[in-house]
Amino acid sequence: MLFGSIISSPRASLSLQQALDLTNVYLDNARNATDLNVALVLCHDAEVALSQVKRAAKHTDNKAIRDGIATVYSGLIELLKSRGYRTEARAFLKKSEKWGALLSAADIPSDKPSPRPSLLSLPGTDQGTEQGTDITIAPQKLFPKDVYLPAVSFNPPEPDSRLESTRQLAYCLGLLQLSCEFDEILDPIACKWLQTTKDEPDEPDRLKALATDVIRAFKSDELKDAKSVTEVVYLANVLNKGDFRYLLKEFYSGVDQSGLLDVHQLEGIAHLVRGAHPENLDIDDLIKILELLSTRLRNTHQQSTSYTYELTLAVSHVLDAMVDAKVQDLDREKIHEPLSSYLNELKDSPDAYLVYQAAYAYQALACVPDDESLWQGALRRTGKVVLGVSGLVSAVKGLDLDKFISGLENIQQGLKGVSEMVDAIKGAYDKATSLIESGRGFYECLKEGFSIERKFAWYSALRGADTLIREGQFGKFRKLACEAPCRRDAAFQWGVCQRLGEVAANSMWESETRQSAIEFLGEMYRNDKVWGEQEHVKQWILSILMQLSSGSSNEMQCAASVAERLLQELGKDESPTKQSSYQMRLKNGFGNHPLKVALHPTGSLLLDRVQQRPDVDKPLRQLRRQRLKNRGNVVYIPPQAKDSLHAHEDAEFPLLEKVDKFLAGKQCVFLLLGDSGAGKSTFNRELEYYLWDLYKKNCPIPLHINLPTIERPEHDMIAKQLRKCEFTEPQIRELKRHRTFTLICDGYDESQQTHNLYTSNRLNQPGEWSAKMVISCRSEYLGVDYRDRFQPGDRNHPSETMLLQEAVIAPFSTNQVQEYITQYVSLHKPLWEVDQYKEALELIPSLTELVKNPFLMSLSLDVLPRIVDLGNDLSATRVTRMALYDQFIEHWLERGKKRLGEKNLNPQARAAYESLTDEGFTQNGIDYLKKLSAAIYREQAGQPVVSYSRYKDENTWKSEFFCREEEKQLLREACPLIRNGNQHRFIHRSLLEYGISLAIFDPQDWKRQKKQDRRRSVSSITSLNERVPVDEPSIAELGPESPLACRSFVKEPSVLQFLEERVQQEPLFKQQLLDYIEHSKKDDKWRIAASNAITILVRAGVQFNSTDLRGIRVPNADLSYGMFESAQLQGADLKQVNLRGAWMQKANLSEAQMEGVQFGELPFLKQESAVGVCVYSPDEKTIAVGLDNGNINVYSTSNWEILVTLKGHNGRVLSVMYSPNGNQAASSSEDRTVMIWNVREGARIHVINGDYGWTRSVSYSPQGDQVASASDDGTVKLWDASTGDCRHIWIGHTSFVLGAIYSPNGTMIASNSYDRTVRLWDVEEGTCVHALLGHDGSVESIVYSPQGDQIASASADKTVRLWDTKTGSCRHIFTGHSNFVSSVVFSPKGDQVASASDDMSVRLWDVDTGVCRHILLGHNKPVSRVLYSPQGSLVASFSHDKTVRLWETETGLCRQTLTGHSNYVSSVVFSPKGDQVAAGSADMTVRLWDVGAGTSRQVGHTRTVYCVAYSPQGDRIATGSGDSTIRLWNVETGACIHSVIGHSREITSIVYSPQGDQLASSSHDRTVRLWNAGSGECHYTLAGHTGPVSRVTYLPDGSQLISCSWDKSIRMWDAKTGVCNFTLTGHSSYVYDIALSPLGDQIASTSYDTTVRVWSVKTGECHHIFIGHNTFVLSVIYSLSGNQIISSGWDGLMKVWDVQAMARPRTLSGHTERVNRIVYSSQGDLVVSASNDKSVRLWDVMAGQCRAAIQDFQGSVYDIAWIESPAVNCLMAGSSDGVVRMWQVKADGDQYHVSLLWRTTKGELSVMDAAIHDVEGLSQLNRQLLKQRGAVEGSAHQ
């Protein structure tokens, strides 16, 4: 062991023979040694050297080597036997047997007591399993049993009671951590307490929370003296990881920030680390602490020995923990090397305590590997290999003592030495001898510990001892101390003594254990034969005993008396040496470094402080129990959600999982949206129950806040809610200071809020409430900028926008509906069973959509058994939303009546009940509900919660409904109301809205001609039977007190929805609303009613074409997307009316009042040249427009007047960019210059020349101090924005550079080039960091991700690539475009990429997966560019087709097509707020649109309408379009009933089955689809055609259908199974149309082969081929008699063929372009034709003349349908402008007059030829807009 620091070369480099020679050298030196101790050391080294030879010899048959080993063993045995070490000699004899022993056991005399210490006590001796077999050990009476902490017990507290001390708290928490296996060793009191605690689950949380509060109190304690440190450290072992690390961090900060070393907090760190559970310590924490202590050690150790000792002790504990945690790769240069150097300096200290602690730390450091690689270590020093470390660790963990001791031996056998070792042995021997003879063995032994290059067993043995002591295994500790190979090592003995002293001083151990520790110290002092005569160790033992004996506290009295008695005994030892030591220690005392005993709090100041605070935990537990109890047994289906309202169902996710992630993340507000009845409130309640169920003390407190019940929730709403929960003011203050909340705020819309509750309540601000917020709101309540109401912080700040998360509750899926039904039937036991509900839902078309709403689902299940007869034909049954509410309310009141009748009422109440019953209880209840709803809207603006105090509100409107009058009490109890204290509300907000709609119009108020037993006829509501005719009431009977006349409902979409349904069901209500409008012309008191009325009618699809509306007063009405063609609106009051997307062609607005009217767009800005680029300033106050003539016009966005024109460029402006502060702008041009402008003054600051080609783009740095330019000369240049100087010219690209952009942090620039590369440049260094190679075509566009870690590039090679900016590697290649990709952009969140292409599409890609989420089709020419709105919800694309399209990113649906430009669009930009879009065009205009202003009700198709069909029932029209959708329309109003999506390409034809229950459609996607006509569900997809399918039709009986295709075939399909029965072939080109004869026995077909063919349905044979057209034949139709066929063709002609005669056809001419479709009238006297010449013509077939022509189209007409009834004849047409029109056709002799009934709209404002003469209040901007759109200022034309 003494040679450890002398010999440093590797023994592994020796050959076997050299190693054997080295062994013999050791043996020879041992024989010659005169000192027995030196001889023993040399024998040990011989054995160590021999171990290498033995390991190698096991794998060789070299006899010479094996004989050599045997010889060495013989020499060792002889030597030991001669020196009297017979036991050791016998051990070697046993080992030598397998090598060929030369001696036998008989050669060794019997055992005698060894006069010397056993060789087995020498460190590192290779003894196998024989160690310690005959060693003299400490007496067995020492540590007779194992014990477990806590050995000292306290009386546990009663639940919720005050704790007496911190020690009691620690004891209880310690008990809670014990597993059941300890029950048998615990005393009965502790066992009983544990059992009681299990029954009170809140108690453990309370105790843990108390510990946490103590830690928090320590943090706020400014003094942090020894008492407070001791108190918190005492709790350390029972803390959870979070609290432990919090405390550790606090101690760290205290040591780090203190000027002078804070010894108390340093001790705190040491004790925390030493006693910590391994899982509580993080490696990074340990390294950070070690760094701090190393730094303090360097600055302290030369100044104060005591400080140095404390620091070294703390370092030792930290290193111990790092060894246990297996820390790897400790930084050599920063930590490992400096620390070893500091510790090494301490080895020469005269302070033995300090030297020992430094040596201990040094050895611990040796066990923490540094980050030096093997080759680095080889260069610096000789490598070492240490065995046995893994064995040691496993032994410690498993407490396998024998294995552990074996591991200690292996550590001593680290391979070391060099080939020169033989030469060094003599010097080593001499030095060892001199050391021993000089008497300095203790210090030198310690100094040997200062070797990083060798690990000594004594350190590891002491670590094992620590483990055994910590687990109370003192028997094993005793064995380890006595039998460890290093037990004679002074360092080991010093450490054992230290640990025994600590045990003795720790009052937590029972007295018997502490007494054994003291007696063990005495044994070590007395027994020199076993433990040696190290003087410093003896001195240390005496010092420990003196410290123990001086203890005066109650806890120390027992140990003190035992130590005092032992000291007296030891003082009687007659040995001169011991007497000298004893007297010296008495003289010097117990030294400068007292024994580090366990910290025991002498008080509980922190705990007392905590417990003096108001108790909030008890009321919280009560609140938790109450809330969980309130849940009850309810039907609940966990909802799905999506990121936006229109997101596809594939993008849905479990809502609770999303909220869980939100609560665990950094976001602050979770906005939950959904329609009325979507389940927001239900989810909020379930979320509260879920969080309360998981609640633990000091976790966020779930607090459900029903916002309508809180007065002014924008201020201190948490405190207000807590007061409602009966918390006291001190408790509320306590919660505010020390707790966090999860706020579940329900009903933002119901409380009619406009405030941002997060910011107005100052949540998470210093000194304010700490909380996360989940807040719900109806989707329809919010406008465009709704995020401002919920966004924490500034929405324009990217980091703060991420603090808001949104989700929209998705409608119920089919599976959720089924699960809801199952739960409902199981819980409520209704009249129907599950299968009966399922049957009704499947067969009643209108129910399918209704039950996707959870609240309507519950209503449906309640009322369906009473309004639906399962024996009837359910497919013809219609159940509306209004019908469900009607029946639900009636049924609720009937149940209430029954319940009250069975109740034991007092006489007065019974009399009132009888009176109500006689009058009609249900009717009285409905009247009560209507009046209450109306009063709530009238008196408190629809705020749903009514607070009623008997004394305060006795004389107010509230007393009419909530007084104690018996009848009112009975009605209140029977109605669907709930009460909470003095607050009353409907059980669901929608019932209040239904109530007000019923108060506005109740059909039974006008239809009740006689008293009926049942209030309402179910048939009239559900449209099962015909309505009962009634007399129409006078409008005067309504009176101006009607709710519709008292307040505006324009902003109440849910109320409007109820009223829309009433309009569609009740003609009487429609007429009533029209009367309101009419009365407003004469009397201003009807103004509000008229505004409401016209809003309802427009929403219901009622059109006002050619209507006399002169003088109507409808201010504030919402007429968006209304139809007012040729309407007479002269003198109308239209102030503040919303006219977004209204169709007002030829309307007369003369003298109308139009102040504040909203059109949703602004007038275009006319320019003097084509527009190349437009850009908003950052503050949105100006917009700059770059022109082809070189000018840049800057406009004010407040009035859209030009502020300044920046003149200077001599060529087309290619790029303009504002500086970040908006004061400057940079521009580039074809004139090869870059110019920097002062925008406000219109002055040119710098002109930058020098490029040899066009400067394609300019870009400001994020800081605004630089401008980067990209040029056709292949360079990227960097300019100083203030001086105009060129900072860098970057050369690398080999062709035109098309763009250069800054990274978000401004440190990098990316450039893209025609040379197919992207290059990344370092702004500071001016170097190219990466060249991104991979594209096979020019790189047209690049963009940085918002985080700056990725770049997306778009290329002419038809791909988009995603690059890693750090490595330059390609992460994804997005393929799918079929042409040049022109543009690419990241979404604001960075999770999506959009690309635009010349293939006329836009694609949206998922950044993480590379999957294409949506393909956006709609443009019909190449798409130039794509960009995201600032919020990321929309994508704008613009194209050479002259349009701008806005797409929803979640659904891929086109929200709006912005038209008006007459040339290609060159530039589009969103305003910074995202509420406006500006588009510049080559038509020399900039057009401006508001994004999403008003409520979008765009119901028209977005592309060509190719087909129309009329339902057999006569109430619906179906249309198919090039936008791939089918839409169903109400015949009477033109309202869109339903949209059906399924086809992937344009729909070519659509037809109803003869029964009307099925729809068939054909498409260019080569399929025919069969749909449920009611629900829109696709039943079959008929695939088989190999080309686009051009037409489909049913056989008359509906059993089969026939389709034709461009694949030249006709196919017949089974309508029920979808199976193809046969295929007809014969045409030589595309089959374009088919028609069935009236009898269904023949098929006529047309083709591009110019023929018409007639086929037999039965045989499939072709009977006739008609030849007469000179070009493609497009359409064919049979006459009603079946004897004629009419065909039309590309030549614009129609030919009439005689089926039987086959005579030459007659020709009808008049169209100037191809005729796409022809149909017969139902009487067969007229033929109607539709043509590409934008007209529809009506023909008299017999006369061959055109009787009428409709030319009011803006595009080709593709399909027409004739609708005839006894009352009216109508004609419907679909055209390429995407509009469906319906006209009424009236005969007038030989001529026919056609008038427009209704038309759909695409949501575009249309005012062509509208008269605006003398309009009042119209703003200049709006007047300019109308005139630009074709309105005329001249005198009225009507």
mmCIF file of C-alpha atoms in Angstrom, residues 248 390 436 456 515 657 693 893 917 1025 1139 1347 1357 1447 1544 1647:
data_model
loop_
_atom_site.group_PDB
_atom_site.id
_atom_site.type_symbol
_atom_site.label_atom_id
_atom_site.label_comp_id
_atom_site.label_asym_id
_atom_site.label_seq_id
_atom_site.Cartn_x
_atom_site.Cartn_y
_atom_site.Cartn_z
ATOM 1 C CA LEU A 248 -31.486 22.043 -1.563
ATOM 2 C CA SER A 390 -19.479 -2.986 -9.811
ATOM 3 C CA ILE A 436 7.548 3.239 9.534
ATOM 4 C CA PHE A 456 -8.110 2.347 -1.582
ATOM 5 C CA GLN A 515 -24.443 2.356 24.262
ATOM 6 C CA GLU A 657 -55.993 14.510 -22.592
ATOM 7 C CA ASP A 693 -60.413 13.408 -7.309
ATOM 8 C CA LEU A 893 -94.072 20.241 -16.829
ATOM 9 C CA THR A 917 -104.750 22.131 -12.809
ATOM 10 C CA ASN A 1025 -99.586 15.956 -40.912
ATOM 11 C CA LEU A 1139 -74.506 44.257 -45.761
ATOM 12 C CA GLN A 1347 -38.260 29.053 -33.921
ATOM 13 C CA ASP A 1357 -38.255 20.387 -59.148
ATOM 14 C CA TRP A 1447 -58.743 28.710 -46.814
ATOM 15 C CA SER A 1544 -62.940 14.006 -54.747
ATOM 16 C CA SER A 1647 -71.531 10.499 -77.280
#
